[in-house]
PDB file of C-alpha atoms (C1' of nucleotides) in Angstrom:
ATOM      1  CA  MET A   1     106.197  96.105  59.284  1.00  0.00           C
ATOM      2  CA  PRO A   2     109.037  97.195  62.172  1.00  0.00           C
ATOM      3  CA  SER A   3     108.289 100.553  63.131  1.00  0.00           C
ATOM      4  CA  LEU A   4     111.005 103.094  65.265  1.00  0.00           C
ATOM      5  CA  SER A   5     109.556 104.062  68.438  1.00  0.00           C
ATOM      6  CA  LEU A   6     111.749 107.137  70.234  1.00  0.00           C
ATOM      7  CA  ARG A   7     112.188 108.335  73.674  1.00  0.00           C
ATOM      8  CA  ILE A   8     114.226 111.205  75.570  1.00  0.00           C
ATOM      9  CA  ASN A   9     115.972 110.245  78.374  1.00  0.00           C
ATOM     10  CA  LEU A  10     116.389 113.572  80.729  1.00  0.00           C
ATOM     11  CA  ASP A  11     118.562 113.834  83.980  1.00  0.00           C
ATOM     12  CA  PRO A  12     119.456 110.177  85.756  1.00  0.00           C
ATOM     13  CA  GLU A  13     115.808 108.398  85.759  1.00  0.00           C
ATOM     14  CA  GLY A  14     113.608 110.052  83.911  1.00  0.00           C
ATOM     15  CA  ARG A  15     112.014 109.384  80.161  1.00  0.00           C
ATOM     16  CA  ILE A  16     109.690 110.522  78.076  1.00  0.00           C
ATOM     17  CA  GLY A  17     108.389 108.250  75.762  1.00  0.00           C
ATOM     18  CA  PRO A  18     105.262 107.879  72.820  1.00  0.00           C
ATOM     19  CA  GLY A  19     102.773 107.229  75.885  1.00  0.00           C
ATOM     20  CA  LYS A  20     103.491 110.305  77.936  1.00  0.00           C
ATOM     21  CA  ILE A  21     103.288 112.522  74.696  1.00  0.00           C
ATOM     22  CA  GLU A  22     100.111 111.644  72.957  1.00  0.00           C
ATOM     23  CA  LEU A  23      98.629 111.691  77.326  1.00  0.00           C
ATOM     24  CA  LEU A  24      99.836 115.462  77.342  1.00  0.00           C
ATOM     25  CA  GLU A  25      97.820 115.495  73.625  1.00  0.00           C
ATOM     26  CA  GLN A  26      94.681 114.429  74.645  1.00  0.00           C
ATOM     27  CA  ILE A  27      94.760 116.963  77.377  1.00  0.00           C
ATOM     28  CA  ALA A  28      94.914 119.369  75.409  1.00  0.00           C
ATOM     29  CA  ALA A  29      92.653 118.278  72.915  1.00  0.00           C
ATOM     30  CA  PHE A  30      89.939 117.398  76.013  1.00  0.00           C
ATOM     31  CA  GLY A  31      90.816 120.414  78.499  1.00  0.00           C
ATOM     32  CA  SER A  32      91.299 117.757  81.062  1.00  0.00           C
ATOM     33  CA  ILE A  33      93.177 115.130  82.378  1.00  0.00           C
ATOM     34  CA  SER A  34      89.484 112.566  83.463  1.00  0.00           C
ATOM     35  CA  ALA A  35      88.416 112.924  79.957  1.00  0.00           C
ATOM     36  CA  ALA A  36      92.093 112.277  78.471  1.00  0.00           C
ATOM     37  CA  ALA A  37      92.682 108.496  80.865  1.00  0.00           C
ATOM     38  CA  ARG A  38      88.700 107.813  79.527  1.00  0.00           C
ATOM     39  CA  ASN A  39      89.673 108.456  75.974  1.00  0.00           C
ATOM     40  CA  MET A  40      92.938 106.378  76.161  1.00  0.00           C
ATOM     41  CA  ASP A  41      91.377 103.344  78.419  1.00  0.00           C
ATOM     42  CA  MET A  42      93.897 104.466  81.006  1.00  0.00           C
ATOM     43  CA  SER A  43      92.941 104.556  84.500  1.00  0.00           C
ATOM     44  CA  TYR A  44      92.537 108.501  86.166  1.00  0.00           C
ATOM     45  CA  LYS A  45      95.017 107.743  88.533  1.00  0.00           C
ATOM     46  CA  ARG A  46      97.598 106.533  86.336  1.00  0.00           C
ATOM     47  CA  ALA A  47      97.304 109.224  84.290  1.00  0.00           C
ATOM     48  CA  TRP A  48      97.276 111.660  87.410  1.00  0.00           C
ATOM     49  CA  ASP A  49     100.779 109.843  87.781  1.00  0.00           C
ATOM     50  CA  LEU A  50     102.094 110.354  85.288  1.00  0.00           C
ATOM     51  CA  VAL A  51     101.194 114.030  85.148  1.00  0.00           C
ATOM     52  CA  GLU A  52     102.472 114.400  88.676  1.00  0.00           C
ATOM     53  CA  GLU A  53     105.797 112.286  86.916  1.00  0.00           C
ATOM     54  CA  MET A  54     106.113 114.895  84.473  1.00  0.00           C
ATOM     55  CA  ASN A  55     105.697 117.955  86.364  1.00  0.00           C
ATOM     56  CA  ARG A  56     108.367 116.651  88.766  1.00  0.00           C
ATOM     57  CA  LEU A  57     110.518 115.629  85.803  1.00  0.00           C
ATOM     58  CA  PHE A  58     110.507 119.161  84.269  1.00  0.00           C
ATOM     59  CA  GLY A  59     111.296 121.600  87.384  1.00  0.00           C
ATOM     60  CA  LYS A  60     108.396 123.510  86.304  1.00  0.00           C
ATOM     61  CA  PRO A  61     104.433 122.030  85.433  1.00  0.00           C
ATOM     62  CA  VAL A  62     103.701 120.742  81.693  1.00  0.00           C
ATOM     63  CA  VAL A  63     100.125 120.563  83.169  1.00  0.00           C
ATOM     64  CA  ALA A  64      97.997 123.478  84.590  1.00  0.00           C
ATOM     65  CA  ALA A  65      94.973 122.021  86.764  1.00  0.00           C
ATOM     66  CA  GLN A  66      91.686 123.839  88.127  1.00  0.00           C
ATOM     67  CA  THR A  67      90.179 122.292  90.619  1.00  0.00           C
ATOM     68  CA  GLY A  68      85.997 123.146  90.779  1.00  0.00           C
ATOM     69  CA  GLY A  69      83.949 125.616  88.773  1.00  0.00           C
ATOM     70  CA  ARG A  70      81.018 124.976  86.789  1.00  0.00           C
ATOM     71  CA  LYS A  71      82.155 121.778  85.397  1.00  0.00           C
ATOM     72  CA  GLY A  72      84.905 120.555  87.748  1.00  0.00           C
ATOM     73  CA  GLY A  73      87.656 121.548  87.296  1.00  0.00           C
ATOM     74  CA  GLY A  74      90.123 121.113  83.894  1.00  0.00           C
ATOM     75  CA  ALA A  75      93.518 121.028  82.688  1.00  0.00           C
ATOM     76  CA  GLN A  76      95.266 122.447  79.800  1.00  0.00           C
ATOM     77  CA  LEU A  77      98.914 122.509  78.878  1.00  0.00           C
ATOM     78  CA  THR A  78     101.710 124.815  79.792  1.00  0.00           C
ATOM     79  CA  ALA A  79     104.231 126.390  77.362  1.00  0.00           C
ATOM     80  CA  VAL A  80     106.497 123.965  78.037  1.00  0.00           C
ATOM     81  CA  GLY A  81     104.201 121.563  77.863  1.00  0.00           C
ATOM     82  CA  LEU A  82     102.983 122.257  74.590  1.00  0.00           C
ATOM     83  CA  ALA A  83     106.878 123.009  73.864  1.00  0.00           C
ATOM     84  CA  ILE A  84     107.732 119.798  75.157  1.00  0.00           C
ATOM     85  CA  VAL A  85     104.931 117.250  72.361  1.00  0.00           C
ATOM     86  CA  SER A  86     105.178 119.479  69.828  1.00  0.00           C
ATOM     87  CA  ARG A  87     109.356 119.301  69.865  1.00  0.00           C
ATOM     88  CA  PHE A  88     108.686 115.364  70.557  1.00  0.00           C
ATOM     89  CA  ARG A  89     106.584 114.936  67.061  1.00  0.00           C
ATOM     90  CA  ALA A  90     109.487 117.241  65.166  1.00  0.00           C
ATOM     91  CA  ILE A  91     112.047 114.236  66.327  1.00  0.00           C
ATOM     92  CA  GLU A  92     110.309 111.623  65.752  1.00  0.00           C
ATOM     93  CA  ARG A  93     109.446 112.991  62.128  1.00  0.00           C
ATOM     94  CA  ALA A  94     112.972 113.430  61.643  1.00  0.00           C
ATOM     95  CA  ALA A  95     114.226 110.572  63.138  1.00  0.00           C
ATOM     96  CA  GLU A  96     112.222 108.551  60.995  1.00  0.00           C
ATOM     97  CA  SER A  97     112.696 109.424  57.992  1.00  0.00           C
ATOM     98  CA  ALA A  98     116.336 109.762  58.731  1.00  0.00           C
ATOM     99  CA  ALA A  99     116.427 106.135  59.698  1.00  0.00           C
ATOM    100  CA  GLN A 100     113.885 105.015  57.322  1.00  0.00           C
ATOM    101  CA  GLN A 101     116.044 103.623  54.539  1.00  0.00           C
ATOM    102  CA  HIS A 102     118.166 101.471  57.281  1.00  0.00           C
ATOM    103  CA  MET A 103     114.746 100.220  58.333  1.00  0.00           C
ATOM    104  CA  THR A 104     113.888  98.845  54.827  1.00  0.00           C
ATOM    105  CA  ALA A 105     117.499  97.498  54.482  1.00  0.00           C
ATOM    106  CA  LEU A 106     117.440  96.226  57.752  1.00  0.00           C
ATOM    107  CA  GLN A 107     114.072  94.581  57.146  1.00  0.00           C
ATOM    108  CA  ALA A 108     115.704  92.802  53.619  1.00  0.00           C
ATOM    109  CA  GLU A 109     118.353  91.340  55.529  1.00  0.00           C
ATOM    110  CA  ILE A 110     115.837  89.852  58.236  1.00  0.00           C
ATOM    111  CA  ALA A 111     113.484  88.326  55.653  1.00  0.00           C
ATOM    112  CA  ALA A 112     116.528  87.059  53.194  1.00  0.00           C
ATOM    113  CA  ALA A 113     118.196  85.126  56.090  1.00  0.00           C
ATOM    114  CA  GLN A 114     114.324  83.763  56.420  1.00  0.00           C
ATOM    115  CA  ILE A 115     114.968  80.973  53.888  1.00  0.00           C
TER     116      ILE A 115
ATOM    117  CA  MET B   1     121.725 117.056  79.377  1.00  0.00           C
ATOM    118  CA  PRO B   2     119.053 114.958  77.294  1.00  0.00           C
ATOM    119  CA  SER B   3     119.831 111.771  74.893  1.00  0.00           C
ATOM    120  CA  LEU B   4     117.734 109.748  72.733  1.00  0.00           C
ATOM    121  CA  SER B   5     116.837 106.172  73.478  1.00  0.00           C
ATOM    122  CA  LEU B   6     115.340 104.301  70.178  1.00  0.00           C
ATOM    123  CA  ARG B   7     113.448 100.797  69.652  1.00  0.00           C
ATOM    124  CA  ILE B   8     112.209  99.016  67.325  1.00  0.00           C
ATOM    125  CA  ASN B   9     108.882  97.599  67.271  1.00  0.00           C
ATOM    126  CA  LEU B  10     108.208  94.471  65.321  1.00  0.00           C
ATOM    127  CA  ASP B  11     104.849  91.962  64.649  1.00  0.00           C
ATOM    128  CA  PRO B  12     102.594  93.049  67.487  1.00  0.00           C
ATOM    129  CA  GLU B  13     104.577  92.692  71.004  1.00  0.00           C
ATOM    130  CA  GLY B  14     107.682  92.288  70.157  1.00  0.00           C
ATOM    131  CA  ARG B  15     110.004  95.463  70.451  1.00  0.00           C
ATOM    132  CA  ILE B  16     113.778  95.602  70.789  1.00  0.00           C
ATOM    133  CA  GLY B  17     116.104  98.466  72.056  1.00  0.00           C
ATOM    134  CA  PRO B  18     119.344  99.798  73.282  1.00  0.00           C
ATOM    135  CA  GLY B  19     119.332  96.670  76.244  1.00  0.00           C
ATOM    136  CA  LYS B  20     119.335  93.446  74.093  1.00  0.00           C
ATOM    137  CA  ILE B  21     121.409  95.003  71.275  1.00  0.00           C
ATOM    138  CA  GLU B  22     124.754  95.634  74.432  1.00  0.00           C
ATOM    139  CA  LEU B  23     123.509  92.341  74.893  1.00  0.00           C
ATOM    140  CA  LEU B  24     124.003  90.866  72.086  1.00  0.00           C
ATOM    141  CA  GLU B  25     127.079  93.077  71.139  1.00  0.00           C
ATOM    142  CA  GLN B  26     128.588  91.649  74.485  1.00  0.00           C
ATOM    143  CA  ILE B  27     128.162  88.413  73.728  1.00  0.00           C
ATOM    144  CA  ALA B  28     130.066  88.608  69.983  1.00  0.00           C
ATOM    145  CA  ALA B  29     132.946  90.572  72.049  1.00  0.00           C
ATOM    146  CA  PHE B  30     133.169  87.392  74.662  1.00  0.00           C
ATOM    147  CA  GLY B  31     132.033  84.320  73.495  1.00  0.00           C
ATOM    148  CA  SER B  32     129.873  83.507  75.930  1.00  0.00           C
ATOM    149  CA  ILE B  33     126.323  84.354  77.042  1.00  0.00           C
ATOM    150  CA  SER B  34     127.574  84.021  80.462  1.00  0.00           C
ATOM    151  CA  ALA B  35     130.562  86.364  80.048  1.00  0.00           C
ATOM    152  CA  ALA B  36     127.838  88.842  78.826  1.00  0.00           C
ATOM    153  CA  ALA B  37     125.709  88.343  81.459  1.00  0.00           C
ATOM    154  CA  ARG B  38     128.896  88.850  83.926  1.00  0.00           C
ATOM    155  CA  ASN B  39     129.982  92.088  82.482  1.00  0.00           C
ATOM    156  CA  MET B  40     126.384  93.332  81.896  1.00  0.00           C
ATOM    157  CA  ASP B  41     125.461  92.739  85.930  1.00  0.00           C
ATOM    158  CA  MET B  42     122.762  90.770  84.876  1.00  0.00           C
ATOM    159  CA  SER B  43     121.763  87.346  86.182  1.00  0.00           C
ATOM    160  CA  TYR B  44     122.613  84.034  82.894  1.00  0.00           C
ATOM    161  CA  LYS B  45     118.698  83.791  83.861  1.00  0.00           C
ATOM    162  CA  ARG B  46     117.629  86.625  82.245  1.00  0.00           C
ATOM    163  CA  ALA B  47     119.992  87.100  79.681  1.00  0.00           C
ATOM    164  CA  TRP B  48     119.544  83.593  78.260  1.00  0.00           C
ATOM    165  CA  ASP B  49     115.939  84.313  78.435  1.00  0.00           C
ATOM    166  CA  LEU B  50     116.504  87.853  76.536  1.00  0.00           C
ATOM    167  CA  VAL B  51     118.171  86.185  73.865  1.00  0.00           C
ATOM    168  CA  GLU B  52     115.279  83.117  73.447  1.00  0.00           C
ATOM    169  CA  GLU B  53     113.230  86.180  73.168  1.00  0.00           C
ATOM    170  CA  MET B  54     114.961  87.869  70.209  1.00  0.00           C
ATOM    171  CA  ASN B  55     115.481  83.937  68.611  1.00  0.00           C
ATOM    172  CA  ARG B  56     111.456  83.917  69.150  1.00  0.00           C
ATOM    173  CA  LEU B  57     111.006  86.648  67.821  1.00  0.00           C
ATOM    174  CA  PHE B  58     112.939  87.251  64.398  1.00  0.00           C
ATOM    175  CA  GLY B  59     112.180  83.467  63.320  1.00  0.00           C
ATOM    176  CA  LYS B  60     115.400  83.077  63.180  1.00  0.00           C
ATOM    177  CA  PRO B  61     118.025  82.589  66.006  1.00  0.00           C
ATOM    178  CA  VAL B  62     120.812  85.296  66.294  1.00  0.00           C
ATOM    179  CA  VAL B  63     122.562  83.675  68.493  1.00  0.00           C
ATOM    180  CA  ALA B  64     123.761  80.345  67.704  1.00  0.00           C
ATOM    181  CA  ALA B  65     125.311  78.108  70.954  1.00  0.00           C
ATOM    182  CA  GLN B  66     127.439  75.598  71.613  1.00  0.00           C
ATOM    183  CA  THR B  67     127.295  73.056  74.611  1.00  0.00           C
ATOM    184  CA  GLY B  68     130.356  71.396  76.219  1.00  0.00           C
ATOM    185  CA  GLY B  69     133.928  71.368  74.794  1.00  0.00           C
ATOM    186  CA  ARG B  70     136.812  71.982  76.253  1.00  0.00           C
ATOM    187  CA  LYS B  71     135.746  75.611  77.328  1.00  0.00           C
ATOM    188  CA  GLY B  72     131.976  74.556  78.124  1.00  0.00           C
ATOM    189  CA  GLY B  73     130.553  75.958  75.020  1.00  0.00           C
ATOM    190  CA  GLY B  74     130.067  79.396  73.876  1.00  0.00           C
ATOM    191  CA  ALA B  75     128.076  81.478  71.509  1.00  0.00           C
ATOM    192  CA  GLN B  76     128.105  83.970  68.788  1.00  0.00           C
ATOM    193  CA  LEU B  77     126.008  86.050  66.678  1.00  0.00           C
ATOM    194  CA  THR B  78     124.665  84.404  63.596  1.00  0.00           C
ATOM    195  CA  ALA B  79     124.852  86.564  60.349  1.00  0.00           C
ATOM    196  CA  VAL B  80     120.695  88.146  61.380  1.00  0.00           C
ATOM    197  CA  GLY B  81     122.462  88.917  64.679  1.00  0.00           C
ATOM    198  CA  LEU B  82     125.228  90.982  63.486  1.00  0.00           C
ATOM    199  CA  ALA B  83     123.098  92.776  60.768  1.00  0.00           C
ATOM    200  CA  ILE B  84     120.451  93.677  63.626  1.00  0.00           C
ATOM    201  CA  VAL B  85     123.389  94.867  65.366  1.00  0.00           C
ATOM    202  CA  SER B  86     125.119  97.247  63.156  1.00  0.00           C
ATOM    203  CA  ARG B  87     121.645  97.640  61.464  1.00  0.00           C
ATOM    204  CA  PHE B  88     120.369  99.648  64.975  1.00  0.00           C
ATOM    205  CA  ARG B  89     123.921 101.244  65.657  1.00  0.00           C
ATOM    206  CA  ALA B  90     123.377 102.979  61.881  1.00  0.00           C
ATOM    207  CA  ILE B  91     119.898 103.839  62.677  1.00  0.00           C
ATOM    208  CA  GLU B  92     120.795 105.163  66.005  1.00  0.00           C
ATOM    209  CA  ARG B  93     123.454 107.562  64.415  1.00  0.00           C
ATOM    210  CA  ALA B  94     121.657 108.419  61.604  1.00  0.00           C
ATOM    211  CA  ALA B  95     117.895 109.324  64.067  1.00  0.00           C
ATOM    212  CA  GLU B  96     120.122 111.538  66.564  1.00  0.00           C
ATOM    213  CA  SER B  97     121.885 113.427  63.865  1.00  0.00           C
ATOM    214  CA  ALA B  98     119.059 114.377  62.249  1.00  0.00           C
ATOM    215  CA  ALA B  99     117.153 115.119  65.614  1.00  0.00           C
ATOM    216  CA  GLN B 100     120.135 116.994  66.958  1.00  0.00           C
ATOM    217  CA  GLN B 101     119.190 120.439  66.376  1.00  0.00           C
ATOM    218  CA  HIS B 102     115.459 119.744  67.826  1.00  0.00           C
ATOM    219  CA  MET B 103     117.258 118.211  70.761  1.00  0.00           C
ATOM    220  CA  THR B 104     119.296 121.536  71.998  1.00  0.00           C
ATOM    221  CA  ALA B 105     116.359 123.518  70.721  1.00  0.00           C
ATOM    222  CA  LEU B 106     114.024 121.541  73.127  1.00  0.00           C
ATOM    223  CA  GLN B 107     116.543 121.991  75.981  1.00  0.00           C
ATOM    224  CA  ALA B 108     116.800 125.518  75.778  1.00  0.00           C
ATOM    225  CA  GLU B 109     112.793 126.122  75.161  1.00  0.00           C
ATOM    226  CA  ILE B 110     112.541 123.654  78.741  1.00  0.00           C
ATOM    227  CA  ALA B 111     115.435 125.845  80.032  1.00  0.00           C
ATOM    228  CA  ALA B 112     114.070 129.171  78.965  1.00  0.00           C
ATOM    229  CA  ALA B 113     110.421 128.319  80.970  1.00  0.00           C
ATOM    230  CA  GLN B 114     112.471 127.626  84.268  1.00  0.00           C
ATOM    231  CA  ILE B 115     113.236 131.411  84.449  1.00  0.00           C
TER     232      ILE B 115
ATOM    233  C1'  DC C   1      73.246 125.623  99.995  1.00  0.00           C
ATOM    234  C1'  DA C   2      73.381 121.395  97.941  1.00  0.00           C
ATOM    235  C1'  DC C   3      75.429 119.236  93.159  1.00  0.00           C
ATOM    236  C1'  DG C   4      77.935 117.663  89.558  1.00  0.00           C
ATOM    237  C1'  DG C   5      82.310 117.090  87.668  1.00  0.00           C
ATOM    238  C1'  DT C   6      87.115 117.141  88.186  1.00  0.00           C
ATOM    239  C1'  DT C   7      91.089 117.175  90.687  1.00  0.00           C
ATOM    240  C1'  DA C   8      94.053 115.672  94.710  1.00  0.00           C
ATOM    241  C1'  DT C   9      95.333 111.748  97.419  1.00  0.00           C
ATOM    242  C1'  DA C  10      95.689 107.276 100.249  1.00  0.00           C
ATOM    243  C1'  DT C  11      95.237 102.013 100.146  1.00  0.00           C
ATOM    244  C1'  DT C  12      94.556  97.802  99.244  1.00  0.00           C
ATOM    245  C1'  DC C  13      95.588  93.938  96.117  1.00  0.00           C
ATOM    246  C1'  DA C  14      96.811  91.062  91.979  1.00  0.00           C
ATOM    247  C1'  DT C  15      99.638  90.307  88.422  1.00  0.00           C
ATOM    248  C1'  DT C  16     103.744  90.667  86.589  1.00  0.00           C
ATOM    249  C1'  DC C  17     109.115  90.745  86.243  1.00  0.00           C
ATOM    250  C1'  DG C  18     113.018  89.464  87.743  1.00  0.00           C
ATOM    251  C1'  DG C  19     116.492  87.148  91.100  1.00  0.00           C
ATOM    252  C1'  DA C  20     117.845  83.585  93.418  1.00  0.00           C
ATOM    253  C1'  DT C  21     118.687  78.652  93.369  1.00  0.00           C
ATOM    254  C1'  DA C  22     119.375  73.940  91.828  1.00  0.00           C
ATOM    255  C1'  DT C  23     120.071  70.760  88.571  1.00  0.00           C
ATOM    256  C1'  DA C  24     120.388  68.127  84.290  1.00  0.00           C
ATOM    257  C1'  DT C  25     123.595  68.060  79.923  1.00  0.00           C
ATOM    258  C1'  DC C  26     127.371  68.534  77.231  1.00  0.00           C
ATOM    259  C1'  DG C  27     131.424  67.483  74.733  1.00  0.00           C
ATOM    260  C1'  DA C  28     136.656  68.616  74.635  1.00  0.00           C
ATOM    261  C1'  DC C  29     141.127  67.712  77.679  1.00  0.00           C
ATOM    262  C1'  DT C  30     143.847  65.353  80.860  1.00  0.00           C
TER     263       DT C  30
ATOM    264  C1'  DA D   1     136.660  57.814  83.209  1.00  0.00           C
ATOM    265  C1'  DG D   2     136.542  62.283  85.641  1.00  0.00           C
ATOM    266  C1'  DT D   3     136.792  67.521  85.251  1.00  0.00           C
ATOM    267  C1'  DC D   4     135.108  71.949  83.792  1.00  0.00           C
ATOM    268  C1'  DG D   5     133.082  75.462  82.182  1.00  0.00           C
ATOM    269  C1'  DA D   6     129.296  76.976  79.952  1.00  0.00           C
ATOM    270  C1'  DT D   7     124.320  75.894  78.056  1.00  0.00           C
ATOM    271  C1'  DA D   8     119.364  74.835  78.953  1.00  0.00           C
ATOM    272  C1'  DT D   9     115.520  74.571  82.151  1.00  0.00           C
ATOM    273  C1'  DA D  10     112.358  74.377  86.589  1.00  0.00           C
ATOM    274  C1'  DT D  11     110.745  76.122  90.374  1.00  0.00           C
ATOM    275  C1'  DC D  12     110.134  79.474  93.982  1.00  0.00           C
ATOM    276  C1'  DC D  13     110.410  84.093  96.395  1.00  0.00           C
ATOM    277  C1'  DG D  14     109.956  89.156  96.725  1.00  0.00           C
ATOM    278  C1'  DA D  15     109.837  93.464  94.793  1.00  0.00           C
ATOM    279  C1'  DA D  16     108.052  96.356  91.615  1.00  0.00           C
ATOM    280  C1'  DT D  17     103.723  97.956  88.761  1.00  0.00           C
ATOM    281  C1'  DG D  18      99.246  98.987  87.899  1.00  0.00           C
ATOM    282  C1'  DA D  19      93.919  98.612  88.535  1.00  0.00           C
ATOM    283  C1'  DA D  20      90.504  99.081  91.407  1.00  0.00           C
ATOM    284  C1'  DT D  21      88.469 101.466  95.135  1.00  0.00           C
ATOM    285  C1'  DA D  22      87.244 104.755  97.870  1.00  0.00           C
ATOM    286  C1'  DT D  23      87.001 109.599  99.486  1.00  0.00           C
ATOM    287  C1'  DA D  24      88.334 114.412 100.282  1.00  0.00           C
ATOM    288  C1'  DA D  25      88.501 118.938  98.408  1.00  0.00           C
ATOM    289  C1'  DC D  26      87.382 122.399  95.187  1.00  0.00           C
ATOM    290  C1'  DC D  27      83.861 125.436  93.183  1.00  0.00           C
ATOM    291  C1'  DG D  28      80.459 127.563  89.716  1.00  0.00           C
ATOM    292  C1'  DT D  29      75.592 127.272  89.033  1.00  0.00           C
ATOM    293  C1'  DG D  30      70.620 126.139  89.982  1.00  0.00           C
TER     294       DG D  30
END
DNA sequence: CACGGTTATATTCATTCGGATATATCGACT
DNA sequence: AGTCGATATATCCGAATGAATATAACCGTG
């Protein structure tokens, strides 16, 4: 069954979608960029690049990282980061429920034409 | 100002978003794949590849093309194609209006953190 | 002070993607 | 029959993308 997938366009060439949002959630959950990357089966480099891109994109950092320390360091979401995640999920839920009837109608129209 | 951008996930690895939908609209408007491609500043190959992908994706063709003839041929949307376009736009509108307040709230939260 | 685990960053390589190009086919019209 | 403009399709090449690898820096703790 078809499902919605939505992203937000910012600035001229900056967008944020399900992938980056999930990465932020994983970072929040594990307290570390590398742990999040491992858990998402993604290279640390890629995860770090995405975080960097988001930090640049929003003007303010969405992830605050510390180097060194007993556990080598870590990373948490900033207030902006937390706000972005929760707002994005809220937007997703709202859009999904608003589009639901159109989605099932579309599905029916495609299935009908299959005959 | 940020704006929404949404796509529909079908099957395992098939998605349709604003780009393909706009291409379909242009084909409907011009009655030709190549005219649509020119108007969208896209190579004919790319446009044709996208159309082919969509035809395969939906099981039934979304574009019906004729070769030859006084004007060389042409292409129109099938019933499925038309339904997809109009449903997609409807879903877009519904999602946009449902998400609007969350969007402005998000914008405000980001702007506030900029200080 | 060395260790460990993480952040931070550069470099190289393979793969994918799209653009460019070329060519064949088709059929109404002159 | 020949022209024209569009579809249909293959091939080649450069650019962009992401994976892999390597390495430096950082700092609490033993």
